[in-house]
PDB file of C-alpha atoms in Angstrom:
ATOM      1  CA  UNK A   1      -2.706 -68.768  70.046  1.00  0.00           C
ATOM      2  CA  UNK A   2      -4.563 -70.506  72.324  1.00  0.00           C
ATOM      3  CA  UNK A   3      -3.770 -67.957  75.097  1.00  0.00           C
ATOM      4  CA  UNK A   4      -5.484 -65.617  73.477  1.00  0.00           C
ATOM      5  CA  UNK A   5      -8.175 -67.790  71.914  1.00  0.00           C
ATOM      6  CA  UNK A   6      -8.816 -68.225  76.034  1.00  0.00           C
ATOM      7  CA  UNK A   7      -9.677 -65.291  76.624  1.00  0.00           C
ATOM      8  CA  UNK A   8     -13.611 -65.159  77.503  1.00  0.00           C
ATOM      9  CA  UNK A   9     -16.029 -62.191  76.447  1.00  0.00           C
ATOM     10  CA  UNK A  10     -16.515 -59.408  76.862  1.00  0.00           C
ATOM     11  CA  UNK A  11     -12.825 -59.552  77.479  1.00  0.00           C
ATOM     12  CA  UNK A  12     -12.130 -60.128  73.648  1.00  0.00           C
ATOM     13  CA  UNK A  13     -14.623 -60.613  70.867  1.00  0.00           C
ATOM     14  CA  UNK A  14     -13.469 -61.610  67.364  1.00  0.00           C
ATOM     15  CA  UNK A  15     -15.259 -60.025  64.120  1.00  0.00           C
ATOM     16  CA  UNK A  16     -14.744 -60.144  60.526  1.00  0.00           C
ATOM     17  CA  UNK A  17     -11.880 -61.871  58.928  1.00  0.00           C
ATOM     18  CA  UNK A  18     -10.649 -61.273  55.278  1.00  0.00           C
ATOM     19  CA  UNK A  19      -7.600 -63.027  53.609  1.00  0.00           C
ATOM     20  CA  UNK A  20      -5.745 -62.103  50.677  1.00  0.00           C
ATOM     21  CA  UNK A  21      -4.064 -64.326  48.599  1.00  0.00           C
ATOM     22  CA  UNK A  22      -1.530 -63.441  46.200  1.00  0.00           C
ATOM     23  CA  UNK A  23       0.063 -66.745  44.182  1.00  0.00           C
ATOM     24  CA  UNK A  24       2.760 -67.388  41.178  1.00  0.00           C
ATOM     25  CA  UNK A  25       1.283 -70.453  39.942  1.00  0.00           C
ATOM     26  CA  UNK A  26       3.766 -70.574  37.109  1.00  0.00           C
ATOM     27  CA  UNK A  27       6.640 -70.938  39.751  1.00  0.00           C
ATOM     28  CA  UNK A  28       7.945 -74.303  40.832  1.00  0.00           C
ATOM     29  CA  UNK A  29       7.113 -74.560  43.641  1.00  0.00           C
ATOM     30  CA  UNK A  30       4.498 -72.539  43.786  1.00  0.00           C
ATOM     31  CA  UNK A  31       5.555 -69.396  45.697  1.00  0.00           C
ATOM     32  CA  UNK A  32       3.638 -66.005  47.237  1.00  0.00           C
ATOM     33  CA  UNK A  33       2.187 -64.137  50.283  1.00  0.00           C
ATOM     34  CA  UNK A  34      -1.246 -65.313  52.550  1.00  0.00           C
ATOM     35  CA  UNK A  35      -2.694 -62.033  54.909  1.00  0.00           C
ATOM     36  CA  UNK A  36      -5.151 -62.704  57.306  1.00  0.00           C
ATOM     37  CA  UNK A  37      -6.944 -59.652  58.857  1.00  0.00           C
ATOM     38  CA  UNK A  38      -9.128 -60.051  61.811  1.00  0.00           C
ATOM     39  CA  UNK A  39     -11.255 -57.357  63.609  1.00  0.00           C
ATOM     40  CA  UNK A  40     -10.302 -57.971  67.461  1.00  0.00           C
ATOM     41  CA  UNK A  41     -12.677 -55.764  69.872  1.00  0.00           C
ATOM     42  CA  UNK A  42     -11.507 -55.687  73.454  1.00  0.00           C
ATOM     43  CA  UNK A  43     -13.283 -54.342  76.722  1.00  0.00           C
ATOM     44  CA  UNK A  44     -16.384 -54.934  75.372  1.00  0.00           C
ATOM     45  CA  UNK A  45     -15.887 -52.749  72.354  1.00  0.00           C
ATOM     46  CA  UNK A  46     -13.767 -50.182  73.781  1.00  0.00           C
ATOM     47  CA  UNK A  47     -11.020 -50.763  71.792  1.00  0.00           C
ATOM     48  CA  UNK A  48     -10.640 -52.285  68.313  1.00  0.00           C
ATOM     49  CA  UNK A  49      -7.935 -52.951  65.901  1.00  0.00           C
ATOM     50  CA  UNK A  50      -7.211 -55.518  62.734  1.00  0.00           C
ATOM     51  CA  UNK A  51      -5.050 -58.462  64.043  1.00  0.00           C
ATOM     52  CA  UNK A  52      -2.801 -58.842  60.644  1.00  0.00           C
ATOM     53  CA  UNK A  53      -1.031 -61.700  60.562  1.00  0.00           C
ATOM     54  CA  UNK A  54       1.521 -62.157  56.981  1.00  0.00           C
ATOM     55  CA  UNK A  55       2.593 -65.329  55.845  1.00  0.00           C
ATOM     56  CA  UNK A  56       4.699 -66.932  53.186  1.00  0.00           C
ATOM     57  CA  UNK A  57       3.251 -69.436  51.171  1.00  0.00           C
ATOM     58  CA  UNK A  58       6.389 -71.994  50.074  1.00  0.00           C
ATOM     59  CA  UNK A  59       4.541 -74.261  47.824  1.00  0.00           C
ATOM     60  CA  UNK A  60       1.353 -76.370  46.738  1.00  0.00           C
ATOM     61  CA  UNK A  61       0.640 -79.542  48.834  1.00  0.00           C
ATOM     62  CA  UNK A  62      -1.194 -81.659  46.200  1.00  0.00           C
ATOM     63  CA  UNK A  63      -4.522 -80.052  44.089  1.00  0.00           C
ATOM     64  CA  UNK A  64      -6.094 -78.352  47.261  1.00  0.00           C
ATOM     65  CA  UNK A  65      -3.246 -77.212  49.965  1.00  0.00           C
ATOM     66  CA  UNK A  66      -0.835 -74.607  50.342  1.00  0.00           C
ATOM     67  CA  UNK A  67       1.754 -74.959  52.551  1.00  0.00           C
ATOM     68  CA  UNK A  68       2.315 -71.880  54.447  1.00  0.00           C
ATOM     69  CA  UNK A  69       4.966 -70.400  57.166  1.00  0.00           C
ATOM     70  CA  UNK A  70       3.409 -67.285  59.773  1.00  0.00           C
ATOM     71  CA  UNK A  71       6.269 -64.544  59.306  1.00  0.00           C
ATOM     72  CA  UNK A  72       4.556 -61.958  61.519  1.00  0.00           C
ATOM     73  CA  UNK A  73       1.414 -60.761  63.372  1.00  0.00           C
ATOM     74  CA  UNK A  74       0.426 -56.892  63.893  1.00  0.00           C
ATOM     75  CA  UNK A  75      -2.337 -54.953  65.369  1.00  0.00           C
ATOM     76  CA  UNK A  76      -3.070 -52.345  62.768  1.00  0.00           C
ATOM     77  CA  UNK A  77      -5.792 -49.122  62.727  1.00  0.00           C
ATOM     78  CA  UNK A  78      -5.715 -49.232  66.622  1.00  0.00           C
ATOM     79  CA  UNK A  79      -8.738 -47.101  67.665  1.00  0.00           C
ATOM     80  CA  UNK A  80      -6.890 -46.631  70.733  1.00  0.00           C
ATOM     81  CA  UNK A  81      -3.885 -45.184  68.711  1.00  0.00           C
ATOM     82  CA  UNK A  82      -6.635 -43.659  66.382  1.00  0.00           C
ATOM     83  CA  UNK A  83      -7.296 -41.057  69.401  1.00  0.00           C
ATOM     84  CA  UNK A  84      -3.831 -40.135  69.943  1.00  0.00           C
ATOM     85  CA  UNK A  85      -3.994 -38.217  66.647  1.00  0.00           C
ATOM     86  CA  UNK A  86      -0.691 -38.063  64.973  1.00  0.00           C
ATOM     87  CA  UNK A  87       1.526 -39.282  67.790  1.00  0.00           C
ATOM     88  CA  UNK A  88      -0.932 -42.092  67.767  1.00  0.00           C
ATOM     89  CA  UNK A  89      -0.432 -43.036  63.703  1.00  0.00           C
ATOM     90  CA  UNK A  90       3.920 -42.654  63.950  1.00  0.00           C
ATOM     91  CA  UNK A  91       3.614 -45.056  66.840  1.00  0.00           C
ATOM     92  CA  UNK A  92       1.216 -47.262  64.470  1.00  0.00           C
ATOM     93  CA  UNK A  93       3.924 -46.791  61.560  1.00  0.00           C
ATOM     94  CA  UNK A  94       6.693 -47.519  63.356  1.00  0.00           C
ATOM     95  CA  UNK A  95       6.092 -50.622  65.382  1.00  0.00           C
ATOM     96  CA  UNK A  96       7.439 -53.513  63.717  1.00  0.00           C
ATOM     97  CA  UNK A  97       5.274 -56.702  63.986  1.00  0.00           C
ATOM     98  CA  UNK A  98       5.961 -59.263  66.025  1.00  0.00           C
ATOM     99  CA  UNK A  99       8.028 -62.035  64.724  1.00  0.00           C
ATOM    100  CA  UNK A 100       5.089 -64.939  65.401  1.00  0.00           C
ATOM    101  CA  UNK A 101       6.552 -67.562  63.439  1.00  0.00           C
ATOM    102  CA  UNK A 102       9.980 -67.218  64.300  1.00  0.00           C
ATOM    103  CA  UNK A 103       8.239 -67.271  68.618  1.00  0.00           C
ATOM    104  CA  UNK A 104       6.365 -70.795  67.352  1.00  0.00           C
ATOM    105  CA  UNK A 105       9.472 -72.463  66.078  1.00  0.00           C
ATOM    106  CA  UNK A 106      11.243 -71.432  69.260  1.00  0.00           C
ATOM    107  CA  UNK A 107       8.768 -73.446  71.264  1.00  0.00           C
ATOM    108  CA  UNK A 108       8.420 -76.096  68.879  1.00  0.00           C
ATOM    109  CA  UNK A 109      10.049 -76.207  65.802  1.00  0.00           C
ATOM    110  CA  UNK A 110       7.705 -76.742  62.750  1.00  0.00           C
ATOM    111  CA  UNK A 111       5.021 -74.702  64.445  1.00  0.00           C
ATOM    112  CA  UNK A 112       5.616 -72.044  62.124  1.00  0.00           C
ATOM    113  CA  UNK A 113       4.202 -74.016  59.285  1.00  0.00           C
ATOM    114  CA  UNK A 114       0.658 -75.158  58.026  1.00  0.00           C
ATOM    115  CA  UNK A 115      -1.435 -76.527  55.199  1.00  0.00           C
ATOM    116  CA  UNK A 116      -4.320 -74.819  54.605  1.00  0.00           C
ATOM    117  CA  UNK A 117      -6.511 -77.281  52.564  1.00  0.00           C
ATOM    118  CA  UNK A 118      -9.445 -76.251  50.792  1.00  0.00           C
ATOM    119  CA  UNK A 119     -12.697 -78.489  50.962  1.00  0.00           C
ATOM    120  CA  UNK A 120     -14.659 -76.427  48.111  1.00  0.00           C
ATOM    121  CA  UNK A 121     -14.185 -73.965  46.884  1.00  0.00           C
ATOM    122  CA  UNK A 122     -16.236 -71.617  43.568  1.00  0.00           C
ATOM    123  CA  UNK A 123     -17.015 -68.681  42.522  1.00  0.00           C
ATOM    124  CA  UNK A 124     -18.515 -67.250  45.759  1.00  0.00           C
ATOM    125  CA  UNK A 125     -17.225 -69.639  48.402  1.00  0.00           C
ATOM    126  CA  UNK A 126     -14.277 -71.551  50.038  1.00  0.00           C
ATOM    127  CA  UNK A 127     -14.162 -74.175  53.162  1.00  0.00           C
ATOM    128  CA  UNK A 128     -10.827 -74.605  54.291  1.00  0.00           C
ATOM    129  CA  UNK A 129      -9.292 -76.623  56.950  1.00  0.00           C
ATOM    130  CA  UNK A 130      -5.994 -76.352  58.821  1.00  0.00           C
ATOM    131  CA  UNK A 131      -4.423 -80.041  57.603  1.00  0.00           C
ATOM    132  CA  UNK A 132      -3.737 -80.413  60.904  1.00  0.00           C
ATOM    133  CA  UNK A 133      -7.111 -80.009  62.647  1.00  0.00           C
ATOM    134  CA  UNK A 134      -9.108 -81.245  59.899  1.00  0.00           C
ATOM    135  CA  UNK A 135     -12.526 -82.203  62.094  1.00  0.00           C
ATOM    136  CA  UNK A 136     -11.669 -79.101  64.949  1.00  0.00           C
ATOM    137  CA  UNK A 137     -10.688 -76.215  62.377  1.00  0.00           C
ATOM    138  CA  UNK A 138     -13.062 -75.330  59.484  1.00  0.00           C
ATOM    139  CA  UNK A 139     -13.425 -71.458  57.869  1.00  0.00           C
ATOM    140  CA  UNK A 140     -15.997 -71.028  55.131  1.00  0.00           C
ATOM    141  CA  UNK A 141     -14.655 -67.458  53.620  1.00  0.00           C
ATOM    142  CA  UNK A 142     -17.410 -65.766  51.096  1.00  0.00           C
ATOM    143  CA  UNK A 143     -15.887 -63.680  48.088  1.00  0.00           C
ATOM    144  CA  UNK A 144     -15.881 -60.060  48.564  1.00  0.00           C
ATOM    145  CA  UNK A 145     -14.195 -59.659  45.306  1.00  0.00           C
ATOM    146  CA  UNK A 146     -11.710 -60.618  42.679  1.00  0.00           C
ATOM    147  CA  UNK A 147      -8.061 -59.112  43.007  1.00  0.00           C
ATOM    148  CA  UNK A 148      -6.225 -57.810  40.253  1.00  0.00           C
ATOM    149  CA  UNK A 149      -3.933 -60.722  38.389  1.00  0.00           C
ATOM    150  CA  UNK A 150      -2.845 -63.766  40.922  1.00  0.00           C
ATOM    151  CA  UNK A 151      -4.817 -61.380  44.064  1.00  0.00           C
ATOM    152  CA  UNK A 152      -7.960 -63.193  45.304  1.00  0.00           C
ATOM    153  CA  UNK A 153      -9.336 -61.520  48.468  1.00  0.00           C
ATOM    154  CA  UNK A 154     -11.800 -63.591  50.341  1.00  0.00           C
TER     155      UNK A 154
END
């Protein structure tokens, strides 16, 4: 990530995030899926696309953390593939994501894991923290509304 954290503007600008989290909290350990979407503009807003990253979560880490593993990472509703009409949407459709977590643990294994701890959290807000990076890496995500059963989408 941090080659393409690197990259400077107008190169790359980074927009609006939203995560969905969808938890069994009545399995042991605590099992379900974490989706991070992030609007990525590059050439100065020339092209756009969400950066959709899918994880696993494997289980609670105390009150506040979920342990998580990155699965994969794709670029989805590519304007650029947007103007290719329907050529451009199989091509969307049919590219599988890259396998991100299984390129970490090949450079260092481990890398494919996290805990995302959360700092506070209520009805309209939550500060989380990659356990990591505690004092380098804080989010504060604002509700955009409640998912249906174990869904929360932030």
């Amino acid at each position: 990530f941090g080659i393409t954290d690197a990259i400077p503007a107008p190169l790359k600008e980074v927009g609006p995030a939203t995560q969905t989290i969808d938890i069994d909290s009545t399995a042991r350990p605590v099992t379900g899926t974490f989706v991070s979407r992030v609007k990525v503009a590059t050439l100065g807003g020339a092209a756009t696309s969400m950066m959709t990253t899918r994880c696993t979560v494997l289980a609670a880490d105390g009150l506040d953390g979920l342990r998580l593993r990155v699965d994969s990472t794709k670029p989805e509703d590519s304007t650029v593939l947007k103007k290719l009409g329907p050529l451009g949407e199989l091509v969307n459709s049919s590219s599988p994501p890259f396998p991100s977590g299984e390129a970490l643990e090949r450079v260092a294994p481990g890398s494919s894991e996290v805990i995302l701890r959360t700092t506070y959290c209520d009805e309209g807000f939550r500060i989380t923290r990659n356990e990591d990076r505690l004092e380098e890496d804080v989010f504060v995500w604002r509700r955009v509304k409640f998912g249906s059963g174990n869904t929360l989408s932030l």
